[in-house]
Coordinates of C-alpha atoms in Angstrom, one line a residue:
M1253 CA 118.4 60.2 168.7
E1254 CA 115.3 60.6 168.3
H1255 CA 113.2 57.3 166.7
I1256 CA 112.0 58.3 163.4
V1257 CA 108.8 55.7 161.9
I1258 CA 107.6 55.7 158.7
I1259 CA 104.6 53.1 157.7
G1260 CA 104.8 51.9 154.9
N1261 CA 107.6 50.4 152.0
G1262 CA 106.8 51.6 148.6
I1263 CA 109.7 54.6 146.9
S1264 CA 108.2 57.3 149.5
G1265 CA 108.6 56.1 152.1
V1266 CA 112.2 53.4 151.4
T1267 CA 113.4 56.9 149.8
A1268 CA 113.1 59.2 153.5
A1269 CA 114.5 56.9 154.9
R1270 CA 117.7 55.9 152.5
H1271 CA 117.8 60.0 152.7
I1272 CA 117.8 60.3 156.5
R1273 CA 120.0 57.7 156.4
K1274 CA 122.2 59.3 154.7
N1275 CA 122.0 62.9 156.7
S1276 CA 121.6 61.4 160.3
D1277 CA 121.9 58.7 162.5
N1278 CA 118.8 59.0 164.0
K1279 CA 116.3 55.8 164.9
I1280 CA 114.5 54.5 161.7
T1281 CA 111.7 51.8 162.0
I1282 CA 109.4 51.3 158.2
V1283 CA 106.6 49.2 159.0
S1284 CA 104.8 47.4 156.3
A1285 CA 101.5 45.0 156.1
E1286 CA 102.5 44.5 152.5
T1287 CA 106.1 42.3 151.5
K1288 CA 109.7 42.0 154.2
Y1289 CA 111.7 44.0 151.9
F1290 CA 111.0 47.0 149.2
F1291 CA 110.2 46.3 145.5
S1292 CA 109.9 48.3 142.6
R1293 CA 105.9 47.9 141.7
T1294 CA 105.6 49.5 138.2
A1295 CA 107.7 46.2 137.5
L1296 CA 105.2 43.4 139.3
M1297 CA 103.8 43.1 135.7
Y1298 CA 106.8 41.6 133.7
V1299 CA 106.5 39.1 136.4
Y1300 CA 103.3 37.3 135.9
M1301 CA 104.9 38.0 131.7
G1302 CA 107.8 36.1 132.4
H1303 CA 110.1 38.4 131.9
M1304 CA 111.2 38.9 135.5
K1305 CA 111.1 37.7 138.7
F1306 CA 110.2 38.9 141.6
E1307 CA 113.3 39.0 143.4
H1308 CA 114.6 41.3 139.7
T1309 CA 112.4 43.8 141.0
Q1310 CA 113.6 44.5 144.3
P1311 CA 116.8 46.9 144.2
Y1312 CA 118.2 46.8 146.6
E1313 CA 119.8 43.3 148.4
N1314 CA 118.3 41.9 151.9
W1315 CA 121.1 43.1 153.6
F1316 CA 121.3 46.7 153.0
W1317 CA 118.8 47.4 155.6
E1318 CA 120.7 46.2 158.4
K1319 CA 123.6 47.1 157.1
N1320 CA 122.1 50.6 156.4
R1321 CA 120.5 50.7 160.2
I1322 CA 116.8 50.4 158.8
S1323 CA 114.6 48.5 161.8
L1324 CA 111.8 46.5 159.7
K1325 CA 108.6 46.0 161.6
E1326 CA 106.1 44.2 160.0
G1327 CA 102.4 44.4 160.7
L1328 CA 99.1 45.9 160.5
V1329 CA 98.1 49.5 162.2
S1330 CA 95.0 49.7 162.9
N1331 CA 95.2 53.3 165.2
V1332 CA 98.2 55.8 165.6
D1333 CA 97.9 58.0 169.3
T1334 CA 99.0 61.2 168.1
D1335 CA 98.5 62.1 171.5
K1336 CA 101.1 59.1 173.4
K1337 CA 102.9 59.3 170.1
Q1338 CA 102.9 55.2 169.3
L1339 CA 100.8 52.8 166.8
N1340 CA 99.0 50.7 167.9
F1341 CA 98.9 47.3 165.6
S1342 CA 95.9 45.1 165.4
N1343 CA 97.3 41.9 167.1
G1344 CA 97.6 44.1 169.8
E1345 CA 101.4 44.9 169.6
T1346 CA 102.8 49.4 170.0
L1347 CA 105.4 50.8 168.6
S1348 CA 106.3 54.8 169.6
F1349 CA 107.8 57.2 167.6
D1350 CA 109.5 61.0 168.0
R1351 CA 108.9 61.9 164.3
L1352 CA 106.1 59.6 162.2
I1353 CA 105.7 59.2 158.4
I1354 CA 102.8 58.2 157.3
A1355 CA 103.0 57.2 153.6
T1356 CA 100.6 54.6 153.6
G1357 CA 99.9 54.9 149.0
S1358 CA 96.7 53.8 147.8
K1359 CA 94.1 51.0 147.4
P1360 CA 91.6 50.4 144.2
N1361 CA 88.7 52.2 144.1
K1362 CA 85.6 50.2 145.0
F1363 CA 82.5 51.6 144.2
G1364 CA 79.9 49.7 146.1
W1365 CA 79.4 47.6 143.8
P1366 CA 77.3 43.8 144.8
G1367 CA 80.4 41.0 145.0
Q1368 CA 82.9 43.3 145.0
D1369 CA 84.6 41.3 147.5
L1370 CA 84.5 38.0 146.1
E1371 CA 87.3 35.4 145.6
G1372 CA 88.2 36.4 142.5
V1373 CA 87.6 39.9 142.1
M1374 CA 91.1 41.8 142.9
G1375 CA 93.1 44.8 141.9
M1376 CA 96.7 45.1 140.4
Y1377 CA 98.6 46.9 143.0
H1378 CA 100.3 45.4 145.8
K1379 CA 102.3 41.7 146.3
Q1380 CA 99.2 40.2 146.5
D1381 CA 97.3 41.4 144.0
L1382 CA 100.2 39.5 141.7
E1383 CA 99.2 35.5 143.6
K1384 CA 96.1 36.4 143.4
L1385 CA 96.4 36.5 139.8
E1386 CA 98.6 32.8 140.0
K1387 CA 96.3 31.5 142.1
Y1388 CA 92.5 32.3 139.2
A1389 CA 94.3 33.4 136.4
P1390 CA 97.1 31.1 135.9
N1391 CA 96.2 29.7 132.1
N1392 CA 92.5 30.0 129.6
K1393 CA 92.3 26.0 131.6
A1394 CA 91.0 28.0 135.0
C1395 CA 90.3 31.2 133.4
N1396 CA 87.8 31.5 130.8
R1397 CA 87.8 34.8 130.7
A1398 CA 89.0 37.9 132.8
V1399 CA 87.0 41.2 133.3
I1400 CA 88.7 44.0 133.6
V1401 CA 86.5 47.1 135.4
G1402 CA 88.2 51.1 134.2
G1403 CA 90.6 52.0 131.5
G1404 CA 93.0 53.7 132.9
L1405 CA 97.1 53.3 133.3
I1406 CA 96.6 49.6 135.7
G1407 CA 93.5 48.6 133.4
I1408 CA 95.6 48.5 130.2
E1409 CA 98.7 47.0 131.8
L1410 CA 96.0 44.3 133.8
A1411 CA 95.1 44.2 129.4
E1412 CA 98.3 43.2 128.4
M1413 CA 99.5 40.9 131.3
L1414 CA 96.3 38.2 130.5
R1415 CA 96.7 38.4 127.0
S1416 CA 100.2 37.2 127.6
R1417 CA 98.8 33.5 129.1
K1418 CA 96.2 34.4 126.4
I1419 CA 93.8 34.3 128.6
P1420 CA 90.4 36.2 126.7
V1421 CA 90.0 39.5 128.2
T1422 CA 86.3 41.8 127.8
F1423 CA 87.9 45.7 129.0
L1424 CA 84.9 47.9 130.5
V1425 CA 85.4 51.3 129.8
R1426 CA 83.0 54.2 131.3
E1427 CA 83.9 56.9 128.8
D1428 CA 83.1 56.9 125.0
S1429 CA 87.0 56.8 124.2
F1430 CA 89.6 55.6 126.4
W1431 CA 91.7 57.7 128.5
N1432 CA 89.5 60.4 127.0
G1433 CA 89.3 62.4 130.9
V1434 CA 93.1 62.8 129.7
L1435 CA 94.5 62.6 126.4
P1436 CA 93.5 64.8 123.5
A1437 CA 90.7 62.5 121.0
Q1438 CA 93.6 61.9 118.1
E1439 CA 94.6 60.4 121.1
S1440 CA 92.3 58.5 122.5
A1441 CA 91.2 57.1 119.2
M1442 CA 94.0 55.8 118.4
I1443 CA 94.5 53.9 121.8
N1444 CA 91.7 52.2 121.3
D1445 CA 91.7 50.5 117.6
H1446 CA 95.1 49.5 119.6
I1447 CA 93.7 47.9 121.8
K1448 CA 91.3 46.5 119.5
E1449 CA 94.3 45.1 118.0
H1450 CA 95.7 42.4 120.5
H1451 CA 91.6 41.0 120.4
I1452 CA 90.8 42.7 123.6
D1453 CA 87.3 43.1 123.7
L1454 CA 86.8 46.5 124.3
R1455 CA 83.7 48.0 125.5
L1456 CA 83.2 52.1 125.5
S1457 CA 80.6 53.8 127.8
T1458 CA 80.1 50.6 129.5
N1459 CA 79.1 50.4 133.8
L1460 CA 79.4 46.7 135.1
K1461 CA 76.5 46.9 137.6
E1462 CA 76.8 43.5 139.2
I1463 CA 79.6 40.3 139.9
K1464 CA 78.2 37.5 140.5
S1465 CA 79.0 34.2 142.1
D1466 CA 79.4 30.9 142.0
E1467 CA 78.1 28.1 144.9
N1468 CA 82.0 28.8 146.2
G1469 CA 81.7 32.4 146.4
R1470 CA 83.8 32.7 144.0
V1471 CA 83.1 34.8 140.5
K1472 CA 80.8 33.9 138.4
S1473 CA 80.1 36.1 136.7
I1474 CA 79.9 40.2 135.7
I1475 CA 76.0 41.9 134.5
I1476 CA 76.6 45.3 132.6
E1477 CA 75.0 48.3 133.6
E1478 CA 73.2 49.5 130.4
T1479 CA 71.8 46.3 128.5
G1480 CA 71.8 43.5 131.0
E1481 CA 74.0 41.5 129.6
E1482 CA 75.8 38.8 131.4
I1483 CA 79.4 37.3 131.2
P1484 CA 80.9 35.4 132.6
C1485 CA 84.6 35.1 134.0
N1486 CA 86.8 33.3 136.8
V1487 CA 88.1 37.1 136.9
V1488 CA 87.4 40.8 137.7
G1489 CA 90.2 43.8 137.7
L1490 CA 89.1 46.7 139.4
T1491 CA 90.7 49.4 137.9
A1492 CA 89.1 52.3 138.4
G1493 CA 91.9 54.4 139.9
V1494 CA 92.9 54.0 143.2
A1495 CA 92.7 56.4 146.4
P1496 CA 94.5 57.5 149.4
N1497 CA 95.4 54.3 151.6
I1498 CA 93.9 56.5 155.2
D1499 CA 91.3 54.6 157.2
F1500 CA 93.4 53.8 159.6
L1501 CA 93.8 57.5 160.6
K1502 CA 90.2 58.3 161.7
E1503 CA 90.0 59.1 164.5
S1504 CA 93.8 60.8 164.9
G1505 CA 93.6 64.0 165.0
I1506 CA 95.5 64.5 161.5
E1507 CA 93.2 66.7 159.6
L1508 CA 92.3 64.7 156.3
G1509 CA 90.5 65.1 153.1
R1510 CA 90.4 62.5 150.3
G1511 CA 94.0 61.9 151.0
V1512 CA 96.1 63.1 154.8
K1513 CA 96.1 67.0 153.9
V1514 CA 99.9 68.9 154.4
N1515 CA 101.8 71.7 153.4
R1516 CA 103.6 72.4 151.6
F1517 CA 107.1 71.0 153.8
L1518 CA 105.1 67.1 153.6
E1519 CA 104.3 68.7 157.5
T1520 CA 100.1 67.8 158.5
N1521 CA 98.5 69.7 161.5
I1522 CA 100.5 67.1 164.2
P1523 CA 104.1 68.6 164.7
N1524 CA 106.1 65.7 163.8
I1525 CA 103.6 64.2 161.3
Y1526 CA 104.2 63.8 158.1
A1527 CA 102.5 62.3 154.9
I1528 CA 103.9 62.3 151.1
G1529 CA 103.5 59.5 148.2
D1530 CA 99.9 58.6 147.3
C1531 CA 98.5 59.3 150.4
A1532 CA 99.7 62.9 150.8
E1533 CA 96.6 65.4 149.2
Q1534 CA 98.2 68.9 149.4
H1535 CA 96.7 71.9 150.3
E1536 CA 96.4 74.5 147.5
A1537 CA 97.5 72.6 144.2
I1538 CA 101.4 73.0 143.3
G1539 CA 100.8 75.0 139.7
Q1540 CA 98.5 72.4 138.2
R1541 CA 99.2 69.7 139.5
R1542 CA 96.1 67.5 141.2
N1543 CA 95.9 67.8 145.3
I1544 CA 97.1 64.2 145.1
E1545 CA 99.4 62.9 142.8
A1546 CA 99.3 58.8 142.6
V1547 CA 102.5 58.8 140.6
W1548 CA 106.2 56.6 141.2
Y1549 CA 108.3 60.2 140.7
T1550 CA 106.4 62.0 142.9
G1551 CA 106.7 60.2 145.3
R1552 CA 110.4 59.1 145.3
M1553 CA 111.2 63.3 145.6
M1554 CA 109.0 63.8 148.0
G1555 CA 111.0 61.3 150.2
E1556 CA 114.0 63.0 149.5
T1557 CA 112.7 66.7 150.1
L1558 CA 111.2 65.5 154.5
A1559 CA 114.3 63.7 154.5
Q1560 CA 116.3 67.3 154.5
T1561 CA 114.0 68.5 157.3
I1562 CA 113.6 66.1 159.2
C1563 CA 117.6 65.7 158.9
G1564 CA 116.8 69.6 159.5
N1565 CA 117.4 71.4 156.6
K1566 CA 114.3 72.7 156.0
T1567 CA 113.2 72.2 152.0
A1568 CA 109.7 72.3 150.4
Y1569 CA 108.6 70.0 148.4
K1570 CA 109.3 71.8 144.7
P1571 CA 108.3 69.2 142.1
G1572 CA 109.3 70.8 139.1
H1573 CA 107.6 70.8 135.5
W1574 CA 104.6 68.0 135.4
F1575 CA 105.9 64.9 133.3
N1576 CA 105.0 61.3 132.4
S1577 CA 105.5 57.9 131.2
A1578 CA 103.7 54.4 130.2
K1579 CA 103.1 52.2 127.7
F1580 CA 100.1 51.4 126.1
L1581 CA 100.7 47.7 124.9
D1582 CA 103.3 47.6 122.1
I1583 CA 102.7 52.0 122.1
E1584 CA 106.0 54.1 124.1
Y1585 CA 103.5 57.1 125.8
Q1586 CA 105.6 60.0 127.5
T1587 CA 103.8 63.8 128.3
Y1588 CA 105.8 66.7 129.8
G1589 CA 104.0 69.8 130.9
W1590 CA 100.4 70.2 129.8
V1591 CA 98.4 69.0 127.3
F1592 CA 94.4 68.1 128.7
S1593 CA 92.2 66.6 126.8
E1594 CA 89.8 69.0 124.3
K1595 CA 87.3 69.2 128.0
G1596 CA 90.0 70.4 129.5
M1597 CA 91.1 72.7 127.3
K1598 CA 92.3 76.6 128.4
E1599 CA 90.9 79.7 126.5
N1600 CA 94.3 80.1 125.6
E1601 CA 95.2 77.3 124.7
A1602 CA 95.7 75.9 120.8
Y1603 CA 97.1 72.3 119.8
F1604 CA 99.4 71.3 116.7
Q1605 CA 98.7 67.7 115.6
W1606 CA 100.9 65.8 113.9
K1607 CA 99.9 61.7 113.3
H1608 CA 101.5 58.4 110.6
P1609 CA 99.7 57.7 107.9
N1610 CA 100.6 53.6 108.8
E1611 CA 101.5 52.9 112.1
H1612 CA 101.0 54.1 116.0
K1613 CA 102.8 57.1 115.9
C1614 CA 101.5 60.7 116.6
I1615 CA 102.7 64.0 118.2
T1616 CA 100.8 66.8 120.4
I1617 CA 102.4 69.9 120.9
S1618 CA 99.9 72.6 123.8
F1619 CA 100.9 76.3 123.4
D1620 CA 100.1 79.7 124.0
K1621 CA 97.8 80.8 120.2
N1622 CA 97.9 84.8 121.9
T1623 CA 102.1 84.2 122.7
K1624 CA 103.1 81.2 121.0
L1625 CA 104.5 80.0 124.5
F1626 CA 105.0 75.9 124.4
L1627 CA 103.4 74.3 127.3
G1628 CA 103.5 70.7 126.6
I1629 CA 104.2 68.1 124.4
N1630 CA 102.3 64.5 124.2
T1631 CA 104.3 61.8 122.6
F1632 CA 103.1 58.1 121.3
G1633 CA 105.6 55.9 119.4
I1634 CA 108.5 58.3 119.0
R1635 CA 111.1 58.4 121.9
M1636 CA 111.9 62.2 123.6
R1637 CA 114.9 63.1 126.1
H1638 CA 113.3 64.5 129.1
E1639 CA 115.5 66.9 130.8
I1640 CA 115.7 69.1 127.1
F1641 CA 111.5 69.4 127.0
D1642 CA 112.3 70.9 131.2
K1643 CA 114.9 73.1 130.2
W1644 CA 112.6 74.7 127.3
L1645 CA 109.4 74.4 129.4
T1646 CA 111.9 76.4 132.7
E1647 CA 113.5 78.7 129.5
N1648 CA 110.1 79.3 128.6
K1649 CA 110.5 78.9 124.4
S1650 CA 108.3 79.4 121.3
V1651 CA 106.5 76.7 119.9
E1652 CA 108.5 78.2 117.1
H1653 CA 111.3 77.0 118.8
V1654 CA 110.4 73.5 119.3
L1655 CA 110.0 73.2 116.1
E1656 CA 112.9 74.3 114.7
F1657 CA 115.8 72.2 117.9
L1658 CA 113.1 68.9 118.1
S1659 CA 115.7 66.6 116.1
D1660 CA 117.3 67.1 119.7
A1661 CA 115.0 66.1 122.0
N1662 CA 114.3 62.9 119.5
F1663 CA 115.8 59.8 121.8
D1664 CA 115.4 56.4 119.5
P1665 CA 118.0 54.4 118.8
E1666 CA 119.7 54.8 115.3
F1667 CA 118.4 53.5 112.4
F1668 CA 115.0 54.4 113.9
K1669 CA 112.4 56.3 111.3
L1670 CA 112.9 60.4 112.2
H1671 CA 109.6 61.8 111.4
E1672 CA 110.9 65.9 112.6
A1673 CA 111.3 66.5 109.0
E1674 CA 107.0 65.7 108.4
I1675 CA 106.6 67.1 111.8
V1676 CA 107.5 70.7 111.1
A1677 CA 105.8 70.4 107.4
K1678 CA 102.6 70.2 108.1
F1679 CA 102.9 73.2 111.3
N1680 CA 104.3 75.1 108.7
Q1681 CA 101.1 74.7 106.6
E1682 CA 98.8 74.7 109.0
N1683 CA 99.9 78.3 110.6
N1684 CA 101.7 80.2 107.9
T1685 CA 105.0 79.5 109.0
N1686 CA 108.5 78.8 107.3
I1687 CA 110.6 77.2 110.7
Q1688 CA 113.4 75.1 109.4
L1689 CA 114.3 72.3 110.8
K1690 CA 118.2 72.8 112.4
K1691 CA 120.0 69.3 112.4
K1692 CA 120.8 67.0 115.5
S1693 CA 123.5 69.1 117.8
W1694 CA 124.9 66.9 120.5
K1695 CA 127.1 69.9 121.6
R1696 CA 123.7 71.5 122.1
I1697 CA 122.1 68.9 124.1
F1698 CA 124.7 68.5 126.6
S1699 CA 125.6 72.3 126.5
H1700 CA 122.7 72.5 129.4

């Protein structure tokens, strides 16, 4: 019976453990320095906002692990000895393995700012960050203002969390429009407006210079790089992206880049050692995906895939078509396939864009201007069915087909206002086409 050790109890590591147990009797140990039991990271914000308790973020009962014979070892791994096949812990303990899965996830980027390690500075990634937030920003008496540095998805979540307790927020974004390295300009501009409507002090094209300390080593204020302005605050959220959490592997002989280098089977350069999730870096990018993907669902897929290989059914990691979803305050966002910002568009790509005149709703459809092949869609404020777009991307449908059957893809509840007719009319007008919108058909929707 092999001993399989998994470092990290996030979605990747736990999924691997569950699927290895389904398919084998191997001994499984999960090593965690963060929490005793697995929880949903994406739900942390709702604990702070009062929508749920921390225990609600745990998908499995505490007895689940014992029942499934998955052991838990709490501790911080200081290094991995690949020759002896053992983990060395910071307290001097060791643990031997036959196979090792590295699933240590990410940590918030720090760019060497003066004061970045003061009390009151935090990311929003770990359970410990939630605890720090409760300590330093329980209400707007204890925290007169918070400053968030970095304009990604975690930054906007943290802003929403703090505003839910009426804490004033200043939001420093390096780019000249929110997330405009990812989003097309009309969408980025709409999110800028939406952030300001929520009384968040959004500062575009603005960098942090330093974080200043009071006499007790706590955050007192920040200084802005461009103007030298000082903003008094009690909390600083660092949300300028994440980096793979791999420092403890530096001397291990495991090949590292920005993350742990893996092949399509998620194997490292050392036999019987694997990496999955946010910390894994593909040698060669898969399609147009990035070599490292810090996304919840790809972590889950990697865990399932690797479990197959470990249980004797060698399986390559195939993530399929890119998709993602998020929430910008009150606006729901979904993306399927590839829609790049104007900076990232390729020669053959064209956009069709529709925006609601009064509400925060818009779509961008990307297609090949020569062949009319549908490449991807972004939707804001309109919910769409994942499986329909997945099917259209697999079947290489044209942009005309997507528009003709757009009603099938709409997933908004009953009585929501529908906009497909206006969307198709605008496309026809701009492209001199005569596409007729088909009525929604449940038969078509469920036929695949």
